[in-house]
mmCIF file of C-alpha atoms in Angstrom:
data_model
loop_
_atom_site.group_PDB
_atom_site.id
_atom_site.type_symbol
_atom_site.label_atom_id
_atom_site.label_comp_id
_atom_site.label_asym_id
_atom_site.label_seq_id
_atom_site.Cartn_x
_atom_site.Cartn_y
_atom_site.Cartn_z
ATOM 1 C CA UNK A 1 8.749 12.928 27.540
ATOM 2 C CA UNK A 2 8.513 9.572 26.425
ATOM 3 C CA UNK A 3 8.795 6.633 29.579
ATOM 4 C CA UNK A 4 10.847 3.822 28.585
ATOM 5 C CA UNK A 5 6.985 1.859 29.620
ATOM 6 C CA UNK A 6 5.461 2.779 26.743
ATOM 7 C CA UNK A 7 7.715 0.787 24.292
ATOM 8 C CA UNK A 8 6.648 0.881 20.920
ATOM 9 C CA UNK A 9 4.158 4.403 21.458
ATOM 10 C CA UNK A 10 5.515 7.567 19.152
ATOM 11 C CA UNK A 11 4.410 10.730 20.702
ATOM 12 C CA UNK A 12 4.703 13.933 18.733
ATOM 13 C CA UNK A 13 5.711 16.621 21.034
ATOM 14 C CA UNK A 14 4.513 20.313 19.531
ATOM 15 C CA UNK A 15 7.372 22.624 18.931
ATOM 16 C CA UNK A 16 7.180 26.405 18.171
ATOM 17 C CA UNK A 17 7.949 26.226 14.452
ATOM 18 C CA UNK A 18 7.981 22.395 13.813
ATOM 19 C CA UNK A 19 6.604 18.840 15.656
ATOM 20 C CA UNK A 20 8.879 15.862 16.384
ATOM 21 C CA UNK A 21 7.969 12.330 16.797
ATOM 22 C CA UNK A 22 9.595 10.385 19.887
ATOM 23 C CA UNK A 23 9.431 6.684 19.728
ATOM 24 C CA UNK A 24 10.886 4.180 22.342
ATOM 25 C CA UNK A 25 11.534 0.758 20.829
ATOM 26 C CA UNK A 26 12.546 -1.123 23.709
ATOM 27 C CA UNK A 27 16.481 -0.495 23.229
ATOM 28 C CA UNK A 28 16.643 2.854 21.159
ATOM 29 C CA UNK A 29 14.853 6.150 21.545
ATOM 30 C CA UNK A 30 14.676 7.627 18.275
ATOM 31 C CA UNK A 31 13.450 11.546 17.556
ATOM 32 C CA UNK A 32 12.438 12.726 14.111
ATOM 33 C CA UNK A 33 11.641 15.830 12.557
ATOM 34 C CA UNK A 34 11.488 16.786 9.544
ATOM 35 C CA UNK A 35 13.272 20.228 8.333
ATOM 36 C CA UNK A 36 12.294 20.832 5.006
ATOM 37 C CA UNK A 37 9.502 19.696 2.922
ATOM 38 C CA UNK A 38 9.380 20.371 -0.995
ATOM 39 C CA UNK A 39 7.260 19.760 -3.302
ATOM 40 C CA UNK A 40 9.133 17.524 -6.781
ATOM 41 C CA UNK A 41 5.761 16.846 -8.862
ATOM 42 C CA UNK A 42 2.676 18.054 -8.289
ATOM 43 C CA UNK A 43 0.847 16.185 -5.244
ATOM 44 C CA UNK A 44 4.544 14.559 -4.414
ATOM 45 C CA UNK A 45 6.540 15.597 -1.884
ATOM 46 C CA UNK A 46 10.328 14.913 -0.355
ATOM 47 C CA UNK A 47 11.019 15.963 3.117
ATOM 48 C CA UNK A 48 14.571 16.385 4.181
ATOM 49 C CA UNK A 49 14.136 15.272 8.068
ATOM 50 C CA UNK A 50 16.611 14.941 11.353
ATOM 51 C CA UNK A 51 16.767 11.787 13.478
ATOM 52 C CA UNK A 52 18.184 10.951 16.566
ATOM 53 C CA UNK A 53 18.644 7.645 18.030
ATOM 54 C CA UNK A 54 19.940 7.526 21.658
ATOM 55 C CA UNK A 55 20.371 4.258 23.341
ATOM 56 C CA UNK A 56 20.281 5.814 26.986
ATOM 57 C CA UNK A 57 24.293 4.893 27.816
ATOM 58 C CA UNK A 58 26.871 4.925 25.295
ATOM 59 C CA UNK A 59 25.320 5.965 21.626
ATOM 60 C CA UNK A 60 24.182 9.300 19.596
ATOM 61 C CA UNK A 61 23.868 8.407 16.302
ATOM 62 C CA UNK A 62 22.671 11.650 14.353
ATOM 63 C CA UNK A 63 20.972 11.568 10.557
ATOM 64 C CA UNK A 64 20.889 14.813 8.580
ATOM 65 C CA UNK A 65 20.687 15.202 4.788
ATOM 66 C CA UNK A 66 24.007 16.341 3.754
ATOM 67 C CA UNK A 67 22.586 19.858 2.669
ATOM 68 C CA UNK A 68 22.042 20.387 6.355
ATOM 69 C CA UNK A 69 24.444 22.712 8.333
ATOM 70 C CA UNK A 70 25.486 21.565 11.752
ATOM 71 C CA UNK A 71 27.906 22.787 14.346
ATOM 72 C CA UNK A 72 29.496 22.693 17.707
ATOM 73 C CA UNK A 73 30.008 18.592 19.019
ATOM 74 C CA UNK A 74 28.134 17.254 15.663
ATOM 75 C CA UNK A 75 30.772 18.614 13.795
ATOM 76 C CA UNK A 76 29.764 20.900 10.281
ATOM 77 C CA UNK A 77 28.500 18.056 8.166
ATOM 78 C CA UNK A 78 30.331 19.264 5.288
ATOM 79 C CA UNK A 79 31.692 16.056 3.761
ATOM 80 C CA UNK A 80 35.383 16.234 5.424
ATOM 81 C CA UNK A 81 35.413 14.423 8.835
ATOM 82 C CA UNK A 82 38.965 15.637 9.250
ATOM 83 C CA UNK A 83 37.838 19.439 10.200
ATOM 84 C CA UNK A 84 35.131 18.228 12.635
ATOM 85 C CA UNK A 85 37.087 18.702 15.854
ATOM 86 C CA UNK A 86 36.767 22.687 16.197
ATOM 87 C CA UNK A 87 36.174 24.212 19.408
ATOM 88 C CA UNK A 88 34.013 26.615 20.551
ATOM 89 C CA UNK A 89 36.168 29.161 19.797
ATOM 90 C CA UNK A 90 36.833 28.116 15.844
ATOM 91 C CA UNK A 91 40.665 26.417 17.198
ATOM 92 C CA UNK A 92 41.165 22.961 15.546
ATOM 93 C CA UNK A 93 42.393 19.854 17.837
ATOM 94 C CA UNK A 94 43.018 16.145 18.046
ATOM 95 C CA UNK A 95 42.438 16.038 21.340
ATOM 96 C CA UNK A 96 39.090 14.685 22.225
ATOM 97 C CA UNK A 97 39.178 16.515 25.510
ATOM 98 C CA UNK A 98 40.148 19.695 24.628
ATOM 99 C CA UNK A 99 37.206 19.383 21.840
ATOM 100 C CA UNK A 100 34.960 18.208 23.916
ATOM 101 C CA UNK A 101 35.368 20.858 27.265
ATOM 102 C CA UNK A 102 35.510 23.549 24.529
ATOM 103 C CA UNK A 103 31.546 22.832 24.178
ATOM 104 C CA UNK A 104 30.760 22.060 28.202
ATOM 105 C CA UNK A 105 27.893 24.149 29.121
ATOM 106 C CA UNK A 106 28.585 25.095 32.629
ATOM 107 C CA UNK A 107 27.686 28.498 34.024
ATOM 108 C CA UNK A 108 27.619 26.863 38.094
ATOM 109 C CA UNK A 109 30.938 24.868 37.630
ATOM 110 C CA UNK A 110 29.827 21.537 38.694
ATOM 111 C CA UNK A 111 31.084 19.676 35.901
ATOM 112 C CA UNK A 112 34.226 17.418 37.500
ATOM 113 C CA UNK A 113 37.523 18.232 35.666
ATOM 114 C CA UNK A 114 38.120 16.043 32.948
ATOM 115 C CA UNK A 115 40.550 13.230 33.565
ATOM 116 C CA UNK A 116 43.092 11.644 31.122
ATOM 117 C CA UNK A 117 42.018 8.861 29.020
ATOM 118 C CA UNK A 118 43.506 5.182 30.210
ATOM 119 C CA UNK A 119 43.904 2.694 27.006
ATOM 120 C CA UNK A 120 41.965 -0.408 27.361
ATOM 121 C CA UNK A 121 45.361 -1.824 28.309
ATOM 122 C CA UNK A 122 45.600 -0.150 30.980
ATOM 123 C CA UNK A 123 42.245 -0.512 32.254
ATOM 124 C CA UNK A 124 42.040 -4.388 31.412
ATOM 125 C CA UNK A 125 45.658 -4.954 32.621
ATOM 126 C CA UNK A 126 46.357 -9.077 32.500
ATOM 127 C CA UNK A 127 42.888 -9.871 31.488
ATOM 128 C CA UNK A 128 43.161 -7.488 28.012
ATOM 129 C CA UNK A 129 43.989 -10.467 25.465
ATOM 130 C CA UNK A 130 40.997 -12.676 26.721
ATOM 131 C CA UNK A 131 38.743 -9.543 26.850
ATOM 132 C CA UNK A 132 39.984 -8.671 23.368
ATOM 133 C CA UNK A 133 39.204 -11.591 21.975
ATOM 134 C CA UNK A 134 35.952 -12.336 23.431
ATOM 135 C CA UNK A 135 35.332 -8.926 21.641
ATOM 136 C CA UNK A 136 36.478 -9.539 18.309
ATOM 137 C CA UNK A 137 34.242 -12.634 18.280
ATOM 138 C CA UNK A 138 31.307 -10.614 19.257
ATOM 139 C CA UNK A 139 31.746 -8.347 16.254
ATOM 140 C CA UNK A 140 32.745 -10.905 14.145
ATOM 141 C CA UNK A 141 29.606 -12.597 13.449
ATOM 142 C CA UNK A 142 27.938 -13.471 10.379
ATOM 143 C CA UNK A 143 25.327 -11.111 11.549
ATOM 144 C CA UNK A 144 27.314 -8.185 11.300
ATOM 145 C CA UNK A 145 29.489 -9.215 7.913
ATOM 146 C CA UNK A 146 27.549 -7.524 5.940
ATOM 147 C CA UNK A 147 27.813 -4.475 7.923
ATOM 148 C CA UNK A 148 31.505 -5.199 7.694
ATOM 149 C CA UNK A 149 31.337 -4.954 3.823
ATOM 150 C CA UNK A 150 29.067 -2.106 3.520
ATOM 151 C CA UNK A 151 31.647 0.336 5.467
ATOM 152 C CA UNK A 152 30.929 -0.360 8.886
ATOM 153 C CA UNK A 153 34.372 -0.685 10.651
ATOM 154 C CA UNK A 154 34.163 -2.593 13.561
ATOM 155 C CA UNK A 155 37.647 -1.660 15.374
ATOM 156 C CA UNK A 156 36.754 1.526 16.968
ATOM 157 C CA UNK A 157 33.456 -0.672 18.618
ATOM 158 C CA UNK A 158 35.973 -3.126 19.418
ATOM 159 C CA UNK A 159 37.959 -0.823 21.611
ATOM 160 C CA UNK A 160 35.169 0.559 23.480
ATOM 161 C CA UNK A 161 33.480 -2.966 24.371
ATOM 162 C CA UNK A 162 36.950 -3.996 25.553
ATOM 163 C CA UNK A 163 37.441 -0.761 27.839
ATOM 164 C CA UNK A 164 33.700 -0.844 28.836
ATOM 165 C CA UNK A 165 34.290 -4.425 29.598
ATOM 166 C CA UNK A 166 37.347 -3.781 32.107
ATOM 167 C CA UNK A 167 35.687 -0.656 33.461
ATOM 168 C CA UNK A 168 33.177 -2.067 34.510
ATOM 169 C CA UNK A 169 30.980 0.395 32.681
ATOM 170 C CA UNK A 170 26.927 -0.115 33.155
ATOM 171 C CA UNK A 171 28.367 -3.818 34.440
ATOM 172 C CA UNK A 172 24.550 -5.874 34.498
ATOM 173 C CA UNK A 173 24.597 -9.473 34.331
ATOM 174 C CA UNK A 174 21.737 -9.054 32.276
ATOM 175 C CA UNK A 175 23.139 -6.466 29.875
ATOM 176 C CA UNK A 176 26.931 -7.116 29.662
ATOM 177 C CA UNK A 177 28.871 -3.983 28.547
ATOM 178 C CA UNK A 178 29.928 -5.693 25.591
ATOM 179 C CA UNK A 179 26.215 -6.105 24.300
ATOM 180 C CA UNK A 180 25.616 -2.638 24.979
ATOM 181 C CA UNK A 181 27.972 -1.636 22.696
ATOM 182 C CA UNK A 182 27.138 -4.717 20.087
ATOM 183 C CA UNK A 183 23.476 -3.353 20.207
ATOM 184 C CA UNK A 184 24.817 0.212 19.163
ATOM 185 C CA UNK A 185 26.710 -0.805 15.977
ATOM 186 C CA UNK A 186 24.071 -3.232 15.326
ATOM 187 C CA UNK A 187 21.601 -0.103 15.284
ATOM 188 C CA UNK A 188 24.112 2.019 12.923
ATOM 189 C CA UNK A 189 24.577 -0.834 10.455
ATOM 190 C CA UNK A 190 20.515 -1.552 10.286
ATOM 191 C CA UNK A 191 20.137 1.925 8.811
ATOM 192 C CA UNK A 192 20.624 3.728 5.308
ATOM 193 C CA UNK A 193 24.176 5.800 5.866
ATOM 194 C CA UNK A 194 26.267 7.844 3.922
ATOM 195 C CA UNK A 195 30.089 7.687 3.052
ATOM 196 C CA UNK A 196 32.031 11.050 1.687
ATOM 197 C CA UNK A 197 31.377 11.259 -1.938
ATOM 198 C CA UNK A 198 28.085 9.284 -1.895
ATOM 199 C CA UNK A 199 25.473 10.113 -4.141
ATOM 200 C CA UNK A 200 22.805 8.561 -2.176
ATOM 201 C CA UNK A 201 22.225 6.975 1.345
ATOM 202 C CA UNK A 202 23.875 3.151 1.295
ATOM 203 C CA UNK A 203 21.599 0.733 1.747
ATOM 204 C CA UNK A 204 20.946 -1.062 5.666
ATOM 205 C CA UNK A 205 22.100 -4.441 6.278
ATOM 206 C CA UNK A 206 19.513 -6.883 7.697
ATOM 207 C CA UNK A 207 20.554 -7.780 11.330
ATOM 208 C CA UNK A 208 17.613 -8.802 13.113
ATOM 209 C CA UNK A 209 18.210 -11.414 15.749
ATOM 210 C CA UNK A 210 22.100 -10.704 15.860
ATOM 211 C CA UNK A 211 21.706 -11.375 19.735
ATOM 212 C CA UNK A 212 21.409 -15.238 19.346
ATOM 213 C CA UNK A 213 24.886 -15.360 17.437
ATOM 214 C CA UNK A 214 26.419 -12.932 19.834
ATOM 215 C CA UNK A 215 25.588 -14.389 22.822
ATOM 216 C CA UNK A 216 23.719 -11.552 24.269
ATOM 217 C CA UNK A 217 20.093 -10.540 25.569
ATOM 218 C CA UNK A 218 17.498 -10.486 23.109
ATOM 219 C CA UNK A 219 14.780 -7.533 22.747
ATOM 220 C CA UNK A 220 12.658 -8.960 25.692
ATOM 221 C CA UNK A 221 15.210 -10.326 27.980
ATOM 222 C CA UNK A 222 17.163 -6.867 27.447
ATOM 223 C CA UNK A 223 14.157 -4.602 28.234
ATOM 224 C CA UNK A 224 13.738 -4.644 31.992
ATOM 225 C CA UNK A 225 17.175 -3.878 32.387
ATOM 226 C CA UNK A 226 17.105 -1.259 30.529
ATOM 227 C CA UNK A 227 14.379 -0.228 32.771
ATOM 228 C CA UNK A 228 16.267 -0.525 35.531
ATOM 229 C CA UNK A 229 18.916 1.671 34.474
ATOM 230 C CA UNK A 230 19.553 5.013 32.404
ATOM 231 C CA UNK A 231 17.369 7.829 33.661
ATOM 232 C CA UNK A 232 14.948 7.514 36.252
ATOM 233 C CA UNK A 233 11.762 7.017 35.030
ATOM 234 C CA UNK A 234 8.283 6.566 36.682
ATOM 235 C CA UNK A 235 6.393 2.762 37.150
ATOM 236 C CA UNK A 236 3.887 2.088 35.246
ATOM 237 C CA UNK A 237 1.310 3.034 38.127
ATOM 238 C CA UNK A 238 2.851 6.209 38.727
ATOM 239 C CA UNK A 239 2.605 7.125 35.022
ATOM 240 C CA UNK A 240 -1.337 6.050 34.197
ATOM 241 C CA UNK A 241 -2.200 8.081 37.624
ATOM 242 C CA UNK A 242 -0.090 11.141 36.464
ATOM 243 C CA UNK A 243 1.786 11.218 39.693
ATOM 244 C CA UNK A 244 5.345 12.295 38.090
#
């Protein structure tokens, strides 16, 4: 629906009861829609919307107001992260698999069994401690301290840029794993969040240009790979002719 050429163009796609707004930004492919409009003073109105923001590998970040039901893999966004992990069939679990294979959707059975989960020790082996730290520096810098004291804990992103870094995992020497997961916590921190027991939204931090400090592609030098990559999309040519 929306080629990753068009950076920058929102589309509104028609739906049967509402629209939604797609809108590629180069890194991030955010959707909004908006689920409830009402109406506090005359001629003002507050709309209660939904956004999704997708960066094509390893991030889902979801936004609803917290008067919004959801279910299934997004949890019930009732204000208690600890009863989130209920399968399909109501059963609470720990296990990320079990959670997670509760929800497959897979009438054909082509989905590959799940395997065990290896810790980043395992994966990285003798290289863990340099990969580790290289990691820690990456997500501690200045850029992302005030992320740090807003709420934004950085040592679950830690993990997962170490293991994606010893996997291997969307390996580019343009786009190193380890910016690809930098780019997704530097998305989550650059917008309003909530914590349990918030009143309202907490303020975004400013990280633009966090790349510099990091040591990782900027927007531009980021964007072909990303092209590259992810789903298939058409060229350029392809897409102005209509031959897709």
């Amino acid at each position: 629906i929306v080629p990753k050429n068009r950076k920058g163009k929102e589309i509104v796609a028609k739906g049967n009861s509402q629209d939604f707004t797609l809108l590629f930004d180069g890194a991030m492919l955010t959707l909004t829609a908006t689920i409830d409009t009402r109406e506090t003073t005359p001629g003002t109105f507050e709309h209660d919307k939904l956004v999704v923001r997708w960066d094509g590998f390893v991030s889902v970040q979801i936004q609803t107001p917290m008067n919004v039901k959801t279910c299934g893999m997004c949890g019930n966004n009732d204000g208690k992260p600890e009863n989130d992990m209920r399968t399909r069939r109501g059963k609470m679990t720990d296990n990320v698999n079990v959670f997670g294979d509760s929800w497959q959707i897979d009438p054909l059975g082509r989905c590959p069994e799940t395997q065990a989960a290896r810790t980043s020790e395992e994966v990285c082996g003798e290289r863990y401690q340099e990969v580790r730290a290289e990691c820690e520096r990456v997500f501690s810098i200045s850029k992302f301290q005030g992320c740090i004291s807003a709420g934004h804990d950085t040592a679950e992103w830690i993990d997962s840029c170490v293991y994606d870094e010893c996997e291997g995992l969307l390996k580019s020497e343009e786009l190193p794993p380890k910016c690809v997961v930098a780019q997704a916590y530097a998305t989550q921190c650059g917008n309003q969040f909530w914590e349990k027991g918030d009143a309202a939204p907490r303020s975004s931090s400013n990280v633009d240009n966090w790349e510099m400090e990091a040591g990782c592609p900027d927007e531009i030098e980021r964007f072909e790979p990303i092209l590259d990559t992810g789903c298939p999309q058409p060229t350029l040519e392809e897409e102005l002719a209509g031959d897709f």
